[in-house]
PDB file of C-alpha atoms in Angstrom:
ATOM      1  CA  MET A   1     -39.716  55.509  19.971  1.00  0.00           C
ATOM      2  CA  ALA A   2     -41.404  52.127  20.308  1.00  0.00           C
ATOM      3  CA  LYS A   3     -44.465  52.017  22.552  1.00  0.00           C
ATOM      4  CA  LEU A   4     -46.484  49.507  24.548  1.00  0.00           C
ATOM      5  CA  VAL A   5     -50.035  49.729  23.193  1.00  0.00           C
ATOM      6  CA  VAL A   6     -53.437  48.159  23.718  1.00  0.00           C
ATOM      7  CA  ARG A   7     -55.614  47.960  20.614  1.00  0.00           C
ATOM      8  CA  CYS A   8     -59.238  46.952  20.025  1.00  0.00           C
ATOM      9  CA  PHE A   9     -59.693  45.842  23.637  1.00  0.00           C
ATOM     10  CA  THR A  10     -63.454  45.455  23.933  1.00  0.00           C
ATOM     11  CA  LEU A  11     -65.592  46.118  27.002  1.00  0.00           C
ATOM     12  CA  SER A  12     -69.241  45.547  27.829  1.00  0.00           C
ATOM     13  CA  LEU A  13     -71.382  48.522  28.791  1.00  0.00           C
ATOM     14  CA  ASP A  14     -70.959  47.537  32.446  1.00  0.00           C
ATOM     15  CA  GLY A  15     -67.164  47.411  32.138  1.00  0.00           C
ATOM     16  CA  PHE A  16     -66.335  43.712  31.657  1.00  0.00           C
ATOM     17  CA  SER A  17     -63.915  42.338  29.064  1.00  0.00           C
ATOM     18  CA  ALA A  18     -65.190  38.767  29.437  1.00  0.00           C
ATOM     19  CA  ALA A  19     -67.991  36.937  31.206  1.00  0.00           C
ATOM     20  CA  ARG A  20     -67.704  34.236  33.853  1.00  0.00           C
ATOM     21  CA  ASP A  21     -66.973  30.559  33.258  1.00  0.00           C
ATOM     22  CA  GLN A  22     -64.348  30.751  30.534  1.00  0.00           C
ATOM     23  CA  SER A  23     -63.820  27.369  28.908  1.00  0.00           C
ATOM     24  CA  LEU A  24     -62.394  25.762  25.792  1.00  0.00           C
ATOM     25  CA  GLU A  25     -65.752  26.231  24.065  1.00  0.00           C
ATOM     26  CA  ASN A  26     -66.298  29.761  25.453  1.00  0.00           C
ATOM     27  CA  PRO A  27     -63.051  31.801  25.411  1.00  0.00           C
ATOM     28  CA  PHE A  28     -64.962  34.932  26.502  1.00  0.00           C
ATOM     29  CA  GLY A  29     -67.005  33.091  29.127  1.00  0.00           C
ATOM     30  CA  THR A  30     -70.702  32.264  28.950  1.00  0.00           C
ATOM     31  CA  GLU A  31     -72.215  34.474  26.205  1.00  0.00           C
ATOM     32  CA  GLY A  32     -69.273  36.858  26.561  1.00  0.00           C
ATOM     33  CA  ILE A  33     -68.420  36.571  22.863  1.00  0.00           C
ATOM     34  CA  ARG A  34     -71.360  38.941  22.207  1.00  0.00           C
ATOM     35  CA  ILE A  35     -69.149  41.930  22.951  1.00  0.00           C
ATOM     36  CA  MET A  36     -67.117  41.079  19.840  1.00  0.00           C
ATOM     37  CA  ASP A  37     -70.080  41.343  17.448  1.00  0.00           C
ATOM     38  CA  TRP A  38     -68.784  44.716  16.215  1.00  0.00           C
ATOM     39  CA  ALA A  39     -65.463  43.164  15.153  1.00  0.00           C
ATOM     40  CA  PHE A  40     -66.899  40.072  13.478  1.00  0.00           C
ATOM     41  CA  ALA A  41     -69.027  42.375  11.295  1.00  0.00           C
ATOM     42  CA  THR A  42     -66.011  44.191   9.835  1.00  0.00           C
ATOM     43  CA  SER A  43     -64.379  43.433   6.515  1.00  0.00           C
ATOM     44  CA  THR A  44     -61.008  43.032   8.255  1.00  0.00           C
ATOM     45  CA  PHE A  45     -62.181  40.306  10.631  1.00  0.00           C
ATOM     46  CA  ARG A  46     -64.236  38.522   7.979  1.00  0.00           C
ATOM     47  CA  LYS A  47     -61.200  38.423   5.706  1.00  0.00           C
ATOM     48  CA  MET A  48     -59.189  36.979   8.600  1.00  0.00           C
ATOM     49  CA  PHE A  49     -61.627  34.052   8.721  1.00  0.00           C
ATOM     50  CA  GLY A  50     -61.688  33.591   4.942  1.00  0.00           C
ATOM     51  CA  GLN A  51     -65.072  35.262   4.498  1.00  0.00           C
ATOM     52  CA  ALA A  52     -66.159  37.934   2.033  1.00  0.00           C
ATOM     53  CA  GLY A  53     -68.043  41.151   2.678  1.00  0.00           C
ATOM     54  CA  GLY A  54     -68.292  43.017   5.966  1.00  0.00           C
ATOM     55  CA  SER A  55     -68.467  46.652   7.018  1.00  0.00           C
ATOM     56  CA  THR A  56     -65.838  49.118   5.806  1.00  0.00           C
ATOM     57  CA  GLY A  57     -66.554  52.125   8.040  1.00  0.00           C
ATOM     58  CA  ILE A  58     -65.148  53.374  11.342  1.00  0.00           C
ATOM     59  CA  ASP A  59     -65.075  49.968  13.036  1.00  0.00           C
ATOM     60  CA  ASP A  60     -63.208  48.391  10.133  1.00  0.00           C
ATOM     61  CA  LYS A  61     -60.678  51.238  10.161  1.00  0.00           C
ATOM     62  CA  PHE A  62     -59.781  50.530  13.792  1.00  0.00           C
ATOM     63  CA  ALA A  63     -59.748  46.765  13.227  1.00  0.00           C
ATOM     64  CA  ARG A  64     -57.440  47.200  10.231  1.00  0.00           C
ATOM     65  CA  GLU A  65     -55.066  49.511  12.107  1.00  0.00           C
ATOM     66  CA  ALA A  66     -54.792  47.172  15.105  1.00  0.00           C
ATOM     67  CA  ASP A  67     -51.866  45.275  13.527  1.00  0.00           C
ATOM     68  CA  GLN A  68     -50.060  48.237  12.003  1.00  0.00           C
ATOM     69  CA  GLY A  69     -46.585  48.861  13.389  1.00  0.00           C
ATOM     70  CA  ILE A  70     -46.729  45.878  15.760  1.00  0.00           C
ATOM     71  CA  GLY A  71     -43.547  43.836  16.159  1.00  0.00           C
ATOM     72  CA  ALA A  72     -44.464  41.605  19.127  1.00  0.00           C
ATOM     73  CA  THR A  73     -47.362  40.820  21.457  1.00  0.00           C
ATOM     74  CA  ILE A  74     -47.693  40.119  25.186  1.00  0.00           C
ATOM     75  CA  MET A  75     -50.633  38.208  26.625  1.00  0.00           C
ATOM     76  CA  GLY A  76     -51.640  36.467  29.809  1.00  0.00           C
ATOM     77  CA  ARG A  77     -51.975  32.734  30.061  1.00  0.00           C
ATOM     78  CA  ASN A  78     -55.741  33.177  30.330  1.00  0.00           C
ATOM     79  CA  MET A  79     -55.744  34.645  26.829  1.00  0.00           C
ATOM     80  CA  PHE A  80     -53.610  31.816  25.475  1.00  0.00           C
ATOM     81  CA  GLY A  81     -55.933  29.089  26.731  1.00  0.00           C
ATOM     82  CA  PRO A  82     -58.266  27.913  29.507  1.00  0.00           C
ATOM     83  CA  MET A  83     -55.837  25.629  31.383  1.00  0.00           C
ATOM     84  CA  ARG A  84     -54.444  26.434  34.825  1.00  0.00           C
ATOM     85  CA  GLY A  85     -51.477  25.091  36.753  1.00  0.00           C
ATOM     86  CA  PRO A  86     -48.678  23.002  35.183  1.00  0.00           C
ATOM     87  CA  TRP A  87     -48.816  22.368  31.437  1.00  0.00           C
ATOM     88  CA  LEU A  88     -50.291  18.873  31.438  1.00  0.00           C
ATOM     89  CA  ASN A  89     -51.213  18.914  27.750  1.00  0.00           C
ATOM     90  CA  GLU A  90     -48.511  20.435  25.562  1.00  0.00           C
ATOM     91  CA  GLU A  91     -50.450  19.425  22.457  1.00  0.00           C
ATOM     92  CA  TRP A  92     -52.665  22.462  23.131  1.00  0.00           C
ATOM     93  CA  LYS A  93     -51.234  25.400  21.183  1.00  0.00           C
ATOM     94  CA  GLY A  94     -53.761  28.165  21.782  1.00  0.00           C
ATOM     95  CA  TRP A  95     -57.227  29.181  20.669  1.00  0.00           C
ATOM     96  CA  TRP A  96     -56.328  30.087  17.066  1.00  0.00           C
ATOM     97  CA  GLY A  97     -55.414  26.869  15.263  1.00  0.00           C
ATOM     98  CA  PRO A  98     -52.198  26.234  13.315  1.00  0.00           C
ATOM     99  CA  ASN A  99     -51.911  29.778  11.880  1.00  0.00           C
ATOM    100  CA  PRO A 100     -52.618  32.336  14.638  1.00  0.00           C
ATOM    101  CA  PRO A 101     -53.407  35.933  13.578  1.00  0.00           C
ATOM    102  CA  TYR A 102     -50.344  37.519  15.254  1.00  0.00           C
ATOM    103  CA  HIS A 103     -47.579  36.724  12.718  1.00  0.00           C
ATOM    104  CA  THR A 104     -44.969  38.022  15.188  1.00  0.00           C
ATOM    105  CA  PRO A 105     -43.372  36.735  18.416  1.00  0.00           C
ATOM    106  CA  VAL A 106     -45.921  36.408  21.252  1.00  0.00           C
ATOM    107  CA  PHE A 107     -44.837  36.387  24.907  1.00  0.00           C
ATOM    108  CA  VAL A 108     -47.224  34.547  27.213  1.00  0.00           C
ATOM    109  CA  LEU A 109     -47.046  35.324  30.933  1.00  0.00           C
ATOM    110  CA  SER A 110     -47.180  32.155  33.002  1.00  0.00           C
ATOM    111  CA  HIS A 111     -46.087  30.747  36.355  1.00  0.00           C
ATOM    112  CA  HIS A 112     -45.096  27.520  34.633  1.00  0.00           C
ATOM    113  CA  ALA A 113     -42.294  27.137  32.096  1.00  0.00           C
ATOM    114  CA  ARG A 114     -42.903  25.643  28.674  1.00  0.00           C
ATOM    115  CA  PRO A 115     -40.789  25.408  25.502  1.00  0.00           C
ATOM    116  CA  SER A 116     -41.479  27.973  22.784  1.00  0.00           C
ATOM    117  CA  ILE A 117     -44.006  26.975  20.120  1.00  0.00           C
ATOM    118  CA  PRO A 118     -43.341  28.006  16.496  1.00  0.00           C
ATOM    119  CA  MET A 119     -46.540  28.219  14.473  1.00  0.00           C
ATOM    120  CA  GLU A 120     -47.451  28.816  10.844  1.00  0.00           C
ATOM    121  CA  GLY A 121     -47.442  32.380   9.531  1.00  0.00           C
ATOM    122  CA  GLY A 122     -44.600  33.719  11.663  1.00  0.00           C
ATOM    123  CA  THR A 123     -46.147  33.446  15.124  1.00  0.00           C
ATOM    124  CA  THR A 124     -43.991  31.913  17.857  1.00  0.00           C
ATOM    125  CA  PHE A 125     -45.326  31.625  21.401  1.00  0.00           C
ATOM    126  CA  HIS A 126     -42.696  32.182  24.106  1.00  0.00           C
ATOM    127  CA  PHE A 127     -43.566  31.534  27.761  1.00  0.00           C
ATOM    128  CA  VAL A 128     -42.222  33.988  30.342  1.00  0.00           C
ATOM    129  CA  THR A 129     -42.176  33.092  34.033  1.00  0.00           C
ATOM    130  CA  GLU A 130     -40.141  36.071  35.331  1.00  0.00           C
ATOM    131  CA  GLY A 131     -42.954  38.658  35.383  1.00  0.00           C
ATOM    132  CA  ILE A 132     -44.338  41.556  33.376  1.00  0.00           C
ATOM    133  CA  GLU A 133     -41.185  43.667  33.098  1.00  0.00           C
ATOM    134  CA  VAL A 134     -39.045  40.796  31.811  1.00  0.00           C
ATOM    135  CA  ALA A 135     -41.762  39.952  29.302  1.00  0.00           C
ATOM    136  CA  LEU A 136     -41.816  43.578  28.146  1.00  0.00           C
ATOM    137  CA  LYS A 137     -38.041  43.691  27.766  1.00  0.00           C
ATOM    138  CA  LYS A 138     -38.059  40.500  25.696  1.00  0.00           C
ATOM    139  CA  ALA A 139     -40.956  41.751  23.587  1.00  0.00           C
ATOM    140  CA  PHE A 140     -39.259  45.065  22.782  1.00  0.00           C
ATOM    141  CA  GLU A 141     -36.093  43.220  21.822  1.00  0.00           C
ATOM    142  CA  ALA A 142     -38.056  40.905  19.532  1.00  0.00           C
ATOM    143  CA  ALA A 143     -40.049  43.811  18.041  1.00  0.00           C
ATOM    144  CA  LYS A 144     -36.832  45.432  16.739  1.00  0.00           C
ATOM    145  CA  GLY A 145     -37.983  49.031  16.990  1.00  0.00           C
ATOM    146  CA  ARG A 146     -41.669  48.442  16.335  1.00  0.00           C
ATOM    147  CA  ASP A 147     -44.465  48.744  18.911  1.00  0.00           C
ATOM    148  CA  VAL A 148     -45.428  45.973  21.325  1.00  0.00           C
ATOM    149  CA  ARG A 149     -49.109  45.129  21.635  1.00  0.00           C
ATOM    150  CA  LEU A 150     -50.547  44.113  24.994  1.00  0.00           C
ATOM    151  CA  GLY A 151     -53.290  41.674  24.123  1.00  0.00           C
ATOM    152  CA  GLY A 152     -54.881  40.998  27.501  1.00  0.00           C
ATOM    153  CA  GLY A 153     -56.758  39.769  29.298  1.00  0.00           C
ATOM    154  CA  ALA A 154     -57.936  42.407  31.744  1.00  0.00           C
ATOM    155  CA  TYR A 155     -55.832  41.127  34.658  1.00  0.00           C
ATOM    156  CA  VAL A 156     -52.617  41.456  32.660  1.00  0.00           C
ATOM    157  CA  ILE A 157     -53.506  44.921  31.373  1.00  0.00           C
ATOM    158  CA  LYS A 158     -54.232  46.018  34.956  1.00  0.00           C
ATOM    159  CA  GLN A 159     -50.766  44.882  36.027  1.00  0.00           C
ATOM    160  CA  TYR A 160     -49.127  46.976  33.319  1.00  0.00           C
ATOM    161  CA  LEU A 161     -51.419  49.934  34.074  1.00  0.00           C
ATOM    162  CA  ARG A 162     -50.488  49.890  37.755  1.00  0.00           C
ATOM    163  CA  ALA A 163     -46.818  49.824  36.784  1.00  0.00           C
ATOM    164  CA  GLY A 164     -47.320  52.805  34.463  1.00  0.00           C
ATOM    165  CA  LEU A 165     -45.879  50.895  31.496  1.00  0.00           C
ATOM    166  CA  ILE A 166     -48.661  51.308  28.917  1.00  0.00           C
ATOM    167  CA  ASP A 167     -48.246  54.219  26.513  1.00  0.00           C
ATOM    168  CA  GLU A 168     -51.604  54.041  24.749  1.00  0.00           C
ATOM    169  CA  LEU A 169     -54.918  52.169  25.074  1.00  0.00           C
ATOM    170  CA  HIS A 170     -57.548  51.818  22.366  1.00  0.00           C
ATOM    171  CA  LEU A 171     -60.753  50.601  24.012  1.00  0.00           C
ATOM    172  CA  VAL A 172     -64.011  49.626  22.312  1.00  0.00           C
ATOM    173  CA  LEU A 173     -67.140  50.303  24.378  1.00  0.00           C
ATOM    174  CA  THR A 174     -70.144  48.210  23.355  1.00  0.00           C
ATOM    175  CA  ASN A 175     -73.856  48.340  24.202  1.00  0.00           C
ATOM    176  CA  LYS A 176     -73.819  44.769  25.558  1.00  0.00           C
ATOM    177  CA  LEU A 177     -74.306  43.985  29.269  1.00  0.00           C
ATOM    178  CA  LEU A 178     -72.520  40.954  30.749  1.00  0.00           C
ATOM    179  CA  GLY A 179     -73.486  41.404  34.401  1.00  0.00           C
ATOM    180  CA  ALA A 180     -70.332  39.794  35.786  1.00  0.00           C
ATOM    181  CA  GLY A 181     -66.783  38.896  34.827  1.00  0.00           C
ATOM    182  CA  GLU A 182     -63.485  40.739  35.017  1.00  0.00           C
ATOM    183  CA  ARG A 183     -63.424  44.548  35.063  1.00  0.00           C
ATOM    184  CA  LEU A 184     -60.572  46.331  33.353  1.00  0.00           C
ATOM    185  CA  PHE A 185     -60.142  49.375  35.592  1.00  0.00           C
ATOM    186  CA  GLU A 186     -60.850  47.847  38.998  1.00  0.00           C
ATOM    187  CA  GLY A 187     -57.919  48.650  41.283  1.00  0.00           C
ATOM    188  CA  THR A 188     -56.352  51.212  38.926  1.00  0.00           C
ATOM    189  CA  ASP A 189     -57.280  54.301  40.924  1.00  0.00           C
ATOM    190  CA  GLU A 190     -54.473  56.476  39.548  1.00  0.00           C
ATOM    191  CA  ILE A 191     -55.455  56.124  35.892  1.00  0.00           C
ATOM    192  CA  ALA A 192     -57.056  59.600  35.694  1.00  0.00           C
ATOM    193  CA  LYS A 193     -53.771  61.143  36.802  1.00  0.00           C
ATOM    194  CA  THR A 194     -51.693  59.089  34.393  1.00  0.00           C
ATOM    195  CA  TYR A 195     -53.781  59.018  31.196  1.00  0.00           C
ATOM    196  CA  GLU A 196     -55.998  61.347  29.193  1.00  0.00           C
ATOM    197  CA  CYS A 197     -58.563  60.779  26.467  1.00  0.00           C
ATOM    198  CA  ALA A 198     -57.066  61.685  23.081  1.00  0.00           C
ATOM    199  CA  GLU A 199     -59.820  60.290  20.855  1.00  0.00           C
ATOM    200  CA  TYR A 200     -63.514  59.465  21.286  1.00  0.00           C
ATOM    201  CA  ILE A 201     -65.324  58.292  18.150  1.00  0.00           C
ATOM    202  CA  ALA A 202     -68.719  56.597  17.913  1.00  0.00           C
ATOM    203  CA  SER A 203     -69.723  54.293  15.078  1.00  0.00           C
ATOM    204  CA  GLU A 204     -73.221  52.909  14.561  1.00  0.00           C
ATOM    205  CA  THR A 205     -72.512  50.048  16.950  1.00  0.00           C
ATOM    206  CA  VAL A 206     -69.716  50.952  19.415  1.00  0.00           C
ATOM    207  CA  THR A 207     -67.564  53.798  20.699  1.00  0.00           C
ATOM    208  CA  HIS A 208     -63.804  53.845  20.178  1.00  0.00           C
ATOM    209  CA  VAL A 209     -61.772  55.512  22.937  1.00  0.00           C
ATOM    210  CA  ARG A 210     -58.036  56.153  22.808  1.00  0.00           C
ATOM    211  CA  LEU A 211     -56.235  56.937  26.055  1.00  0.00           C
ATOM    212  CA  VAL A 212     -52.639  58.174  26.034  1.00  0.00           C
ATOM    213  CA  LYS A 213     -50.156  58.588  28.837  1.00  0.00           C
ATOM    214  CA  ARG A 214     -49.805  62.163  30.035  1.00  0.00           C
ATOM    215  CA  THR A 215     -46.456  63.782  29.321  1.00  0.00           C
TER     216      THR A 215
END
């Protein structure tokens, strides 16, 4: 049965998924990109950016598996881009350039409607204004039996956690401190009753944690 999953969602040591002051130049906020150092060092991520080399150990295994079995993605508007309010600049098509790394339908949660955006490589951004459950229904339909990935950011994941809709979360715990930003688990007091730790693996740089919904 198809699942809603979170994969490779990275947190600072003090529990933040991004720093303050997100902008076009700083998608993770001021110096927040540091928490992604583990990923940029892997062979999988380097290949994604047209680079050679990179690590091929535990971290690369998780990075490589992040796309396996995924048929669609859901993300918040904050993950799509730094703009707020009505779409004043429809020339902006996301952080990733003309060929985003998703290669599947992507459903962006927003309060403001916008026409779908087909991109190179099979990615099409669809904008959903009816809420998280409608977005999930559309994503499962588009995934055609494959899993749906919940990309983030933290606020969107918290909404799905509170609704009990996430089947599995793969989190990456780093040794970086951000000091401020958005915490993933703030306001999700029932998570210990709903999920359990199924995997806990440390590499040389980070710790990979997989939480699954209790049956």
